Structure formats: C-alpha cells, structure tokens
XYZ file of C-alpha atoms in Angstrom:
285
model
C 31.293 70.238 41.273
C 30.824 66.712 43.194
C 34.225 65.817 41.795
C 35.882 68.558 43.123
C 34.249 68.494 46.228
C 35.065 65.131 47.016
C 39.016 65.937 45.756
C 38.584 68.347 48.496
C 37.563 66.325 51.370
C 40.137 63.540 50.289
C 42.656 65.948 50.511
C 41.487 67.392 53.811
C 41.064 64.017 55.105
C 44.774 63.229 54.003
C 45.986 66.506 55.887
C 44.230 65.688 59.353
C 45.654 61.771 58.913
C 49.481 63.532 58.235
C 49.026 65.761 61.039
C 47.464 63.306 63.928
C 50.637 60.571 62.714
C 53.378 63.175 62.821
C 51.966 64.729 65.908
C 51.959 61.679 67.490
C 55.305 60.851 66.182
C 57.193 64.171 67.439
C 56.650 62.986 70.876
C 59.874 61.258 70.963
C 61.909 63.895 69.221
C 64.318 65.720 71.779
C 66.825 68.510 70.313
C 69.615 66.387 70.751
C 67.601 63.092 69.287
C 65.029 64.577 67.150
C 62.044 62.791 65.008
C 62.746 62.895 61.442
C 60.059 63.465 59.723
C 59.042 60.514 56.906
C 60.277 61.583 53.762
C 59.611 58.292 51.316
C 60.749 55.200 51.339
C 63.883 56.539 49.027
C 65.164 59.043 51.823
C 66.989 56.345 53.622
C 69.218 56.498 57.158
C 72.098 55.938 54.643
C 70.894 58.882 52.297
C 70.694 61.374 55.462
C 74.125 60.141 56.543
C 75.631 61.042 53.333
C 73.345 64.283 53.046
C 75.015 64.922 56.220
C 78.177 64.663 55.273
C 78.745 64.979 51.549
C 82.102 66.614 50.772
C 80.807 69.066 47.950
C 84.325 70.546 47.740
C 84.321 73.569 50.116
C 87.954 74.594 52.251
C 86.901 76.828 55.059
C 89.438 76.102 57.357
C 91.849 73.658 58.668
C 90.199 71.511 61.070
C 93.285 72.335 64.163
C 92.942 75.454 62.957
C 89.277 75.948 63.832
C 90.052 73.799 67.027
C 92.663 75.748 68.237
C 90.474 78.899 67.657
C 88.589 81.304 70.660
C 85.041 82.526 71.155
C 84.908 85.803 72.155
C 84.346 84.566 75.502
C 87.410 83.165 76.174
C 85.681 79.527 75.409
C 86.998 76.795 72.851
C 85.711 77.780 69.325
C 83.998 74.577 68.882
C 82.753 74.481 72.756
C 79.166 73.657 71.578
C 79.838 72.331 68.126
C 78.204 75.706 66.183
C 75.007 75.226 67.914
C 74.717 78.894 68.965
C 74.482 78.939 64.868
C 71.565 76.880 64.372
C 68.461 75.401 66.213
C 70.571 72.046 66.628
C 72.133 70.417 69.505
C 75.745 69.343 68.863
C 79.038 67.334 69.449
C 81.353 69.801 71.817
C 84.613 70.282 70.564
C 83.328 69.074 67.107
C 81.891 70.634 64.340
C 78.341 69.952 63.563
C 76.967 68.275 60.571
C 76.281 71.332 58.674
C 80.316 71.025 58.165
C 82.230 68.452 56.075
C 85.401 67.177 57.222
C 87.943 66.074 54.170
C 91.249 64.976 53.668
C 94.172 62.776 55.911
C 93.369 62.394 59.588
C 96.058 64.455 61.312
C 95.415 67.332 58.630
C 91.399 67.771 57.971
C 90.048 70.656 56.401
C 86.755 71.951 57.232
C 83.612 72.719 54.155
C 80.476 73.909 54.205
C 78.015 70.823 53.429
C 74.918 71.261 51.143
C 72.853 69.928 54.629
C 74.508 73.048 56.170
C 71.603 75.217 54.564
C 69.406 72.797 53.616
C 68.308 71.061 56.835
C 65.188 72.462 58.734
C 64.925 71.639 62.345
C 62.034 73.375 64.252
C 60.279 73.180 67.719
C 56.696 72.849 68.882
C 55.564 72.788 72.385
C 58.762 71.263 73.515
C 58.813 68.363 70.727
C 61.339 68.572 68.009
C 61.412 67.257 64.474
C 63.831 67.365 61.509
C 63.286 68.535 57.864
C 65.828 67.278 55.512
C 66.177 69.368 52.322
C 63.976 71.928 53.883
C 65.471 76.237 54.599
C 67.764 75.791 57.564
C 67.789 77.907 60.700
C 71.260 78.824 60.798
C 73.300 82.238 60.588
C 75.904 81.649 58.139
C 76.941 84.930 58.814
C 77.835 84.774 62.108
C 79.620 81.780 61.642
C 81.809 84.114 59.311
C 81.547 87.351 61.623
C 82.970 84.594 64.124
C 85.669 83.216 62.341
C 86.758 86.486 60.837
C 87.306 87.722 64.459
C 88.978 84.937 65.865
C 91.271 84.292 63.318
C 92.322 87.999 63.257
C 92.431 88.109 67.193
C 95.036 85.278 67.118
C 97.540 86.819 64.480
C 97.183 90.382 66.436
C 100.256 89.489 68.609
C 103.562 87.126 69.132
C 101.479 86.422 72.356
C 98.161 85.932 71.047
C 99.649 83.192 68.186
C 102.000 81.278 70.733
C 98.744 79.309 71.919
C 97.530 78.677 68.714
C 100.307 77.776 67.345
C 101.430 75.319 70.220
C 97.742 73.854 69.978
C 97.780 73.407 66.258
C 100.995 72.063 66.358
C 100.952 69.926 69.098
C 103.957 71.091 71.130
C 104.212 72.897 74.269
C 107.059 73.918 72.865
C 107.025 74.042 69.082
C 109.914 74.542 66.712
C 110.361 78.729 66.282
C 110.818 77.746 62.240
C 107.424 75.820 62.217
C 105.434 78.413 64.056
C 106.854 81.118 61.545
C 105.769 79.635 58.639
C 102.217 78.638 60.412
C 101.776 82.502 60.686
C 102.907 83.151 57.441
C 99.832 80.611 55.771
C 97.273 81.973 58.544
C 98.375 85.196 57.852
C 97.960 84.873 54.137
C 94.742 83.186 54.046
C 93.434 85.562 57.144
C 93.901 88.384 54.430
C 91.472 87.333 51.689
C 88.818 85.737 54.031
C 89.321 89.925 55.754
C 89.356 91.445 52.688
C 86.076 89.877 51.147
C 84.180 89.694 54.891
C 85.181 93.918 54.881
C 84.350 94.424 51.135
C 80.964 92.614 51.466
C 80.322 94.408 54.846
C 79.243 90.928 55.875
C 81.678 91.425 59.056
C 79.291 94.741 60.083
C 75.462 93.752 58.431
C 73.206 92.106 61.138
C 71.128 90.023 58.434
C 70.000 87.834 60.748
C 69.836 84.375 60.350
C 67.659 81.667 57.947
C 68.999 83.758 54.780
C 72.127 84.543 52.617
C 72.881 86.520 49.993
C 74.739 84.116 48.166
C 74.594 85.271 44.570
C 76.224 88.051 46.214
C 79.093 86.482 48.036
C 79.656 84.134 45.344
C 80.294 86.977 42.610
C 82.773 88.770 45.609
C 84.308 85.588 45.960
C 85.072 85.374 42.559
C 85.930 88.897 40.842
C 87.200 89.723 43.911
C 89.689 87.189 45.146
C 90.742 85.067 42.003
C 90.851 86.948 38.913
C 93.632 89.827 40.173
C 97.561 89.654 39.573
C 99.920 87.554 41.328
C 101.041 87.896 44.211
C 97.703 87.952 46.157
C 95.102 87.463 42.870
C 92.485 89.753 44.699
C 91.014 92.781 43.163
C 89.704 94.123 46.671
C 87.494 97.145 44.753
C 85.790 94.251 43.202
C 83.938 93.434 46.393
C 80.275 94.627 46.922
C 78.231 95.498 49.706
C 75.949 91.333 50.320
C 73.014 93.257 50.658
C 70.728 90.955 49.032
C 70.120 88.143 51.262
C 66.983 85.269 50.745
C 65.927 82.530 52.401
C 67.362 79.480 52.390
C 65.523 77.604 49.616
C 64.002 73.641 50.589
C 65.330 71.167 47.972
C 62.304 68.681 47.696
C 61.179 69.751 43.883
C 64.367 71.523 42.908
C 65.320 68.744 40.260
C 61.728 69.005 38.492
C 61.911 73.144 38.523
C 63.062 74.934 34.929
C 65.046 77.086 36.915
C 67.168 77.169 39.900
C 68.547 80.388 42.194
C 65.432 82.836 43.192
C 66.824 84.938 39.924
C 66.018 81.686 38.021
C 69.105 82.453 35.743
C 70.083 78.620 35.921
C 68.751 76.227 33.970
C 68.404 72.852 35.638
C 69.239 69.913 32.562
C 72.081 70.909 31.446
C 74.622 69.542 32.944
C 77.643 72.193 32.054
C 75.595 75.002 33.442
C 75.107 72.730 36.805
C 78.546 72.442 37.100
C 78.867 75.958 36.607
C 76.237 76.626 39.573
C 77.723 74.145 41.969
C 81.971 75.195 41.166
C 79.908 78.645 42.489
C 78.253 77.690 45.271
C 81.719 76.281 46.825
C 83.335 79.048 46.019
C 81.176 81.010 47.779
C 80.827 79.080 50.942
C-alpha cells in the first residue's frame, strides 16, 4: 500500500509540474503563432515541417484549379487558406498545411496530408497551443461539400467557366481550343468526385466536424469509382450512404497498438497489410 501510494503522489506531483510549465508556456501562443506543446526531444522543428507537409500520395485537385475556384460568397476559394475548416489561422490565397502541394511549379496538385487530421489545435482563455499527432478540429466534409459545389457551379455555364478558365490559364483571353479541353478534364473529373459525394450523401449529411467516416468513403472510393468498365470505371450503385463517422484518432502510440482503424481489422507489423491501409487511406482522401 505505501508503494502505491507514493506511485500516486509522484504521479500527481508530475501532473501539477506538466500543467504549471505548459500553462505558463501557452502564454505566448496566438492562433496565428501558437505554442507547440513539448513532444520529446525526437519531435523536432524539422519533423513537424515534414509532418506538415509530407506528400502521402493524395490528388484532390489541381492547385489553379482550387485557386481559380469561388466560395459561395462570391470570395476567392482560398480567401482564408481553409481556416473556416479548422481551428487554425492561415496563409490567404494559400492552402493550409493540412494540404500537400506536389509536382512542377506552374502545375501543382493539391493532397490531403496525414497532419490534415492528425493535428490538434485548441484554445483556452484566449491562449492557444498545438497538438501534433493528436484528433484534429477540422470538417473534412465541408471541405468536400465546398469543393463539390464550386466545382459544379463553374461548369454550369459557358459564362460561369470563362473566368475560370481565363484564371487557370492565365489569359484574359485564352485560346477557345485550350479552354475546351480544360472543360472536358474538369468536367470528367467533376463527375466522379459528384457521383461518390451524391452516392455517399456526404454532399447532404451535416456530420459535423472532428470526425470521418473513412472506412466508409474509402470502400465508395474504391468499389465505386475504380473497379467498373471503361469508359468512366465507376459502378455508381456501389456507393453507400458515409454514415459511420469517428473521431479523428491521435497518433502518439499507434505504432506500439496490435491493431489499427477503430474496427481494429489492421494489423500493424506487417508491412504488406500497411501498405494496403495507407494505398486506402489516399484513396479515400
């Protein structure tokens, strides 16, 4: 009994010590400079960086694309960097660093980061601090709602796409043989992001944000969109109702677990069913 009781107090006295530093600390954090909390001497300013920006392989959109893009507001897509999204401040005009930007310079193409999830930022009378790794306040949803939207608000009309297509192509006047074959590969892409936002209802469910039903979207991603006949590949009946949504999970232990998904159907060591997970994960996002 004296052993645990002093493993008790050690640990309470340890709490009280983390909580007076990091209270202290937070002081300085703003929402456009927070505090990042001290996560070991291995999570480095380098490490976040790459966290940050990690190309894991996802295509959401072309980067002049997304640029050249609306709010339903009449504002710039990108007028506050996504921060409506999140609990972050960010970049105007670019997007945050839940996004990954890949590829040549004058034709990026915009992911989904593993930091786009995975990165808790939170508040506390007025001082903010940052949570690498930890269940992200963001509505991934939304973002899709709000690309789903745009996009289709732009291809609507000759008028609607003249704008767009003079932004992304970077002519007042663009060539009429360019812009037609811009519509044809925003057209054609605008049709299976449509079909699986409809199918999956995610266009209409208000899930709210800080979870994702991403088992869900992953398996609609999948049997719906790539495994049909040519021309299109999509098997639209495929697509289910992403009904099943779950918070974000925090990363910290996630190599030491058995398991990994909230199903805990994949088993972390082997490195083919990893793969397997991950090649998922992009697909999905």
């Amino acid at each position: 009994m004296k052993s645990v009781g002093h493993t008790m107090l050690r640990a309470l006295v340890l709490i009280a010590l983390t909580v007076f530093v990091t209270t202290r600390s937070i002081a300085q954090g703003t929402n456009a400079n927070p505090f990042y909390v001290d996560q070991g001497l291995d999570w480095t300013a380098a490490a976040r960086a790459d966290f940050y920006s990690r190309d894991q392989g996802s295509r959401l959109i072309a980067l002049s694309r997304m640029q050249a893009l609306k709010q339903r507001n009449g504002q710039p897509f990108l007028a506050d960097g996504l921060s409506r999204l999140s609990t972050e401040s960010c970049n105007s005009g670019q997007p945050s660093h839940r996004l990954s930007r890949s590829g040549p310079q004058d034709c990026q193409v915009v992911g989904m980061t593993c930091s786009a999830c995975h990165t808790l930022q939170i508040e506390v009378n007025g001082k903010v601090y940052r949570v690498d790794g930890g269940p992200g306040f963001v509505d991934f949803y939304a973002l899709l709602r709000d690309l789903d939207k745009a996009v289709g608000e732009v291809i609507a009309s000759d008028s609607s796409f003249a704008p767009f297509a003079a932004a992304v192509l970077r002519s007042a006047v663009p060539d009429a043989i360019d812009v037609a074959d811009l519509r044809l590969q925003v057209g054609g892409g605008y049709l299976r992001f449509h079909t699986l936002m409809h199918g999956a209802r995610a266009a209409r469910e208000r899930l709210g944000g800080c979870r994702l039903d991403a088992v869900g979207m992953i398996f609609n991603r999948v049997s719906g969109l790539d495994i049909g006949p040519p021309p299109d590949f999509m098997i639209p009946e495929n697509i289910k109702t992403a009904d099943a949504p779950v918070r974000y999970p925090f990363l910290w232990n996630a190599p030491r677990q058995d398991k990994t998904q909230w199903p805990g159907f994949a088993k972390n060591g082997s490195g083919i069913v990893g793969l397997a997970r991950n090649v998922g994960q992009v697909l999905g996002g």
